[in-house]
Short mmCIF file of C-alpha atoms in Angstrom, two decimals:
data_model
loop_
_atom_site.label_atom_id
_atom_site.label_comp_id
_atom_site.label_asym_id
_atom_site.label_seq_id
_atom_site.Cartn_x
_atom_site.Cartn_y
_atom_site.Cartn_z
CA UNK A 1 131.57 116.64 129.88
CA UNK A 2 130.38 116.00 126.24
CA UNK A 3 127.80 118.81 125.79
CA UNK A 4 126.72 118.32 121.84
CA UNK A 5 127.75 115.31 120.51
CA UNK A 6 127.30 114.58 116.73
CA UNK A 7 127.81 111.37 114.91
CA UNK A 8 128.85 110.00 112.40
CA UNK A 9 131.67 113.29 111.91
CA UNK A 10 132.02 112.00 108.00
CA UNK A 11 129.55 110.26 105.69
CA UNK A 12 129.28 109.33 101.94
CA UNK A 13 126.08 108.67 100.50
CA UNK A 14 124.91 107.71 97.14
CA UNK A 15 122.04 109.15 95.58
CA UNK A 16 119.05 108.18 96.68
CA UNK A 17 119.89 106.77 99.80
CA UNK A 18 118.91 107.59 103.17
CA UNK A 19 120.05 107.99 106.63
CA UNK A 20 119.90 109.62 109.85
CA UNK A 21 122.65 112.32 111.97
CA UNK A 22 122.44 111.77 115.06
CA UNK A 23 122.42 114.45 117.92
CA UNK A 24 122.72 114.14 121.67
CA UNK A 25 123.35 116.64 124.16
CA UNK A 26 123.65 115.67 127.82
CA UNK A 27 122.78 119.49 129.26
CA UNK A 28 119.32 118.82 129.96
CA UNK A 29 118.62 121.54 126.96
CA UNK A 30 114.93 121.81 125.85
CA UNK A 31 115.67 123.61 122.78
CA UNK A 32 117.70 122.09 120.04
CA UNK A 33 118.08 122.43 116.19
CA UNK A 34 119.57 121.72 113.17
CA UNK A 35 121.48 123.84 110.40
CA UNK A 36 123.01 123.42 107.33
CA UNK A 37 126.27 125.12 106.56
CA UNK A 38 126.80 126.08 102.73
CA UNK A 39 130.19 127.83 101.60
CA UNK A 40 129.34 131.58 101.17
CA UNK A 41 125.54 130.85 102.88
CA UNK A 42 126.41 131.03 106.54
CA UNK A 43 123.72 128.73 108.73
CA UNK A 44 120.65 128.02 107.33
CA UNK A 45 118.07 126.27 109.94
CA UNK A 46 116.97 123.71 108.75
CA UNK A 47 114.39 122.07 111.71
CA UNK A 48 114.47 122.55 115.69
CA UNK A 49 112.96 121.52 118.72
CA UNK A 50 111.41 123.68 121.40
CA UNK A 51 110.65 120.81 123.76
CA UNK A 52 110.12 116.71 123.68
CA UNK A 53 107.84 116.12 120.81
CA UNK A 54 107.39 119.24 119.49
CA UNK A 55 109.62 120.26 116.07
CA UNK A 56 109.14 123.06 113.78
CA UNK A 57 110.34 123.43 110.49
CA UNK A 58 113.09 126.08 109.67
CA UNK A 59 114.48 128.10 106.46
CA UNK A 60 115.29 125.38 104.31
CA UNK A 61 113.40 122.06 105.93
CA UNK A 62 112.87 119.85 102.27
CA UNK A 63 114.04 116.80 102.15
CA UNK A 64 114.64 116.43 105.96
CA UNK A 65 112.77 115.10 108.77
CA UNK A 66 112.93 115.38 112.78
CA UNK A 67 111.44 113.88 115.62
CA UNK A 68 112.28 114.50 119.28
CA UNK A 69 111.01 111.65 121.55
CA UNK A 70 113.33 112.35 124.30
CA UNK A 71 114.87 115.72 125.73
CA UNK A 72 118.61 114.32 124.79
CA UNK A 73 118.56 113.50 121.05
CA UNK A 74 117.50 115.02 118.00
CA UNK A 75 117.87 112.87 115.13
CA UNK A 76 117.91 114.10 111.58
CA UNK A 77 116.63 112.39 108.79
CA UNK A 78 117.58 112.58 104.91
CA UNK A 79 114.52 110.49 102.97
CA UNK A 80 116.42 110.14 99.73
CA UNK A 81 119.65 111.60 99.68
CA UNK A 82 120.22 114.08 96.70
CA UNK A 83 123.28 116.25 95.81
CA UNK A 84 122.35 119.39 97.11
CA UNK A 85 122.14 118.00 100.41
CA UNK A 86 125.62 117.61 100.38
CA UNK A 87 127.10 119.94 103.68
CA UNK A 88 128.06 120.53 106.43
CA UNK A 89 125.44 119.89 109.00
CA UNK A 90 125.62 121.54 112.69
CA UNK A 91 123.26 120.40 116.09
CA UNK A 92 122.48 123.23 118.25
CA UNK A 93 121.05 123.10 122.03
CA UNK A 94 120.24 125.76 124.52
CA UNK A 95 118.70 125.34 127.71
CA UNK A 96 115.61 127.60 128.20
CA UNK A 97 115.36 129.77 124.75
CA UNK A 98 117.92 131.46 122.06
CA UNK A 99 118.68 134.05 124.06
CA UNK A 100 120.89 132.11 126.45
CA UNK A 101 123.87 130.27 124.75
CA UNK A 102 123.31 128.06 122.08
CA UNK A 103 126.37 125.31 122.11
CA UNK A 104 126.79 123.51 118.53
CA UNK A 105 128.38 119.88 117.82
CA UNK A 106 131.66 119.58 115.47
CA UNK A 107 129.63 118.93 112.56
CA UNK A 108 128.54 115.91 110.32
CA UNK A 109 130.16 116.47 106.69
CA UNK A 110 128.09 115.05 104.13
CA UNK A 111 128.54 114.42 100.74
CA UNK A 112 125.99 112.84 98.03
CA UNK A 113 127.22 111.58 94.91
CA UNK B 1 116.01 132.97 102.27
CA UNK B 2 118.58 135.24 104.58
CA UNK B 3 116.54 137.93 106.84
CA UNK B 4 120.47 138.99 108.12
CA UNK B 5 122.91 141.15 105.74
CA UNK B 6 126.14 140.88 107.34
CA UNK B 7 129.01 142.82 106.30
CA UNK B 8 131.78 142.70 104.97
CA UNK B 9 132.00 139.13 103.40
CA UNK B 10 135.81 138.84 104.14
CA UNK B 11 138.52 141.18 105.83
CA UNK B 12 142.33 141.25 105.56
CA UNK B 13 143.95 143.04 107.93
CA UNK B 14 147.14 143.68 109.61
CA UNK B 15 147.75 142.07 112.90
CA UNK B 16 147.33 144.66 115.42
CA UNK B 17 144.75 146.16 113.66
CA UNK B 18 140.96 147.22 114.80
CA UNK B 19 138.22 145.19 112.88
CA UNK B 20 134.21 146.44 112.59
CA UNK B 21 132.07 144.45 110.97
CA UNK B 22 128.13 144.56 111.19
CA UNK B 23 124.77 143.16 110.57
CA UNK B 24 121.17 144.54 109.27
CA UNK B 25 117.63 143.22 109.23
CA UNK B 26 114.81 144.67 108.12
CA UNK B 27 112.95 142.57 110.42
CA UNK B 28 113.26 143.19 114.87
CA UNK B 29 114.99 140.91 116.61
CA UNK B 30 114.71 140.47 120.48
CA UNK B 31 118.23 139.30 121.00
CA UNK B 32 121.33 139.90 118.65
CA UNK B 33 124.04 137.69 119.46
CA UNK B 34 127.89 137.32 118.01
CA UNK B 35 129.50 134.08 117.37
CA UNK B 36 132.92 132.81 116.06
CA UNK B 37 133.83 129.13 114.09
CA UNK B 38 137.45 128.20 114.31
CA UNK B 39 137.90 126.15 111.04
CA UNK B 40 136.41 122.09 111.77
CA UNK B 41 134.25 123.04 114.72
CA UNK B 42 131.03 124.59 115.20
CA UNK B 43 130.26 128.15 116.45
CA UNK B 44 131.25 129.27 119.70
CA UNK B 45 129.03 132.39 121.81
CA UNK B 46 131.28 135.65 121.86
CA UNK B 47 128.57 137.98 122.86
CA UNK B 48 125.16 138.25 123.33
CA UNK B 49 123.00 141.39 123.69
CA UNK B 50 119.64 141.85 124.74
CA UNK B 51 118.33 145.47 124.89
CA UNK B 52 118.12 147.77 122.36
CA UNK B 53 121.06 150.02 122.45
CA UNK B 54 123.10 147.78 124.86
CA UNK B 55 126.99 147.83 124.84
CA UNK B 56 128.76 144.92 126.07
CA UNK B 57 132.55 143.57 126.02
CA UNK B 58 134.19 140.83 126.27
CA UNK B 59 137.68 141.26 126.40
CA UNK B 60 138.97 142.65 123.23
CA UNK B 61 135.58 142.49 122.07
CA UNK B 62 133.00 145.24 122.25
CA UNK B 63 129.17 144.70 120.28
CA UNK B 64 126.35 147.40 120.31
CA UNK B 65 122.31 146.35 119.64
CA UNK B 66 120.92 148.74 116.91
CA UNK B 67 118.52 151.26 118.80
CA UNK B 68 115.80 150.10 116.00
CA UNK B 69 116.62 146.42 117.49
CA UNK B 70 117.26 146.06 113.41
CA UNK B 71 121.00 145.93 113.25
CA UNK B 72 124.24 145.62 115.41
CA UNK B 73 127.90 145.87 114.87
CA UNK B 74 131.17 143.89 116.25
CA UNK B 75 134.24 145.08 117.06
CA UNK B 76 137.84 143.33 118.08
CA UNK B 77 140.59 145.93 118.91
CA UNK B 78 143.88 144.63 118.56
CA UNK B 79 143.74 141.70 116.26
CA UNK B 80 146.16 138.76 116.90
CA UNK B 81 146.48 135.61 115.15
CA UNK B 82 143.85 133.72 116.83
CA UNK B 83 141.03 136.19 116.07
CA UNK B 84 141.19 134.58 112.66
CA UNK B 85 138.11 132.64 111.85
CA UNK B 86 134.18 133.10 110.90
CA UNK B 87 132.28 135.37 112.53
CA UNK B 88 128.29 135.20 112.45
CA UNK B 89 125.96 137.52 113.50
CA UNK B 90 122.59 135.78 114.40
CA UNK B 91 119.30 137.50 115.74
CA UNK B 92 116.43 135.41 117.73
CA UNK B 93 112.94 136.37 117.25
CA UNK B 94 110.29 133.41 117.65
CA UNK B 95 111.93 130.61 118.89
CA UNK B 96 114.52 130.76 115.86
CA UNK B 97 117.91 131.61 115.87
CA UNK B 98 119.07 132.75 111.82
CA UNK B 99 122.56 133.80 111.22
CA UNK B 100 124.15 135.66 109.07
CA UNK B 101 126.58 134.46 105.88
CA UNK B 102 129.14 135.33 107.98
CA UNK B 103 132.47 137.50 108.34
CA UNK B 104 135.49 135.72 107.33
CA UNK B 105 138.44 136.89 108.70
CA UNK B 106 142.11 136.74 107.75
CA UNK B 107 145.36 138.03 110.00
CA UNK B 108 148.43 139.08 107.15
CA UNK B 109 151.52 138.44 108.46
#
């Protein structure tokens, strides 16, 4: 019964680097996202999903890219990692729109030096 | 930036204590819904309200949508230990769910 999962849980990039969080959810969901959370900010959406290869960009989507090739993942991108990025980064997915329950992942914490 | 003012930032209360805390928009939302974070995990569905004016419970737990479908308001009776945590308000309008900063809340001993 994984629901959200979320990997890697921990990552250390340098500056200028890139990488990709990846998100899988195993609910059959059609909409997923992703959010950054910011002491102080609360979640900030970053990019989501309402369907297989259609993304959207959110509240705060520079520096970040998404694709969504299959129902069950939702990768995140970072081009070239930069401080600021550094966070704590949540996966959401809900099965037919927001209004039913969104279930998150345990976070990816991310720091840039 | 932020289209939800939640309020207040923090609380410390006494355990056994009621708690309100609420959230504005100047924007509609079609769905208002409550969530908690326990510290290392993500958010986790307490309520969720669709119809303007709606009260619903959950337990200790009782939430109101605004009659403007602009604002709507928490409440846990009875705090206990475990009610510390984060909670967020977040509204859905357009496919998007944005949250609030958040409520954090602490239990004194």
């Amino acid at each position: 019964n994984a629901g959200v999962t979320q990997t890697p849980k921990f990552q250390v990039l340098k500056t200028g680097q890139s990488m990709t969080l990846q998100c899988a959810q195993d609910m059959n969901h059609e909409y997923m996202s992703w959010y950054r959370q910011d002491p102080g900010m609360g979640l900030r959406l970053i990019h989501y999903s309402v369907g297989a290869g259609i993304t959207d960009q959110g509240e705060v989507p520079n520096g970040y890219n998404v694709s969504r090739s299959t129902t069950e993942d939702f990768p995140l991108r970072l081009l070239s990692a930069a401080p600021s990025q550094t966070s704590v980064y949540f996966c959401a997915s809900s099965s037919e729109s927001w209004n039913t329950e969104a279930f998150f992942g345990q976070g990816t914490r991310l720091t840039v030096v | 930036g932020q289209q939800l003012n939640q309020s207040p930032q923090s609380m410390f209360i006494q355990e056994g204590e009621d708690v309100s805390m609420n959230c504005t928009s100047s924007s509609i939302f079609n769905t208002w819904l409550w969530y908690k974070q326990d510290p290392g995990e993500g958010p986790v569905l307490l309520i969720a309200l669709y119809k303007a004016g709606e009260l619903t419970s959950n337990g200790r737990l009782t939430a109101q949508f605004g009659i403007t479908r602009k604002d709507s308001f928490l409440n846990i009776s009875a705090s206990i230990p475990s009610d510390v945590g984060i909670y967020f308000c977040a509204g859905n309008r357009d496919d998007k769910i944005i949250f609030g900063k958040g409520t954090r809340l602490h239990i004194l001993p």
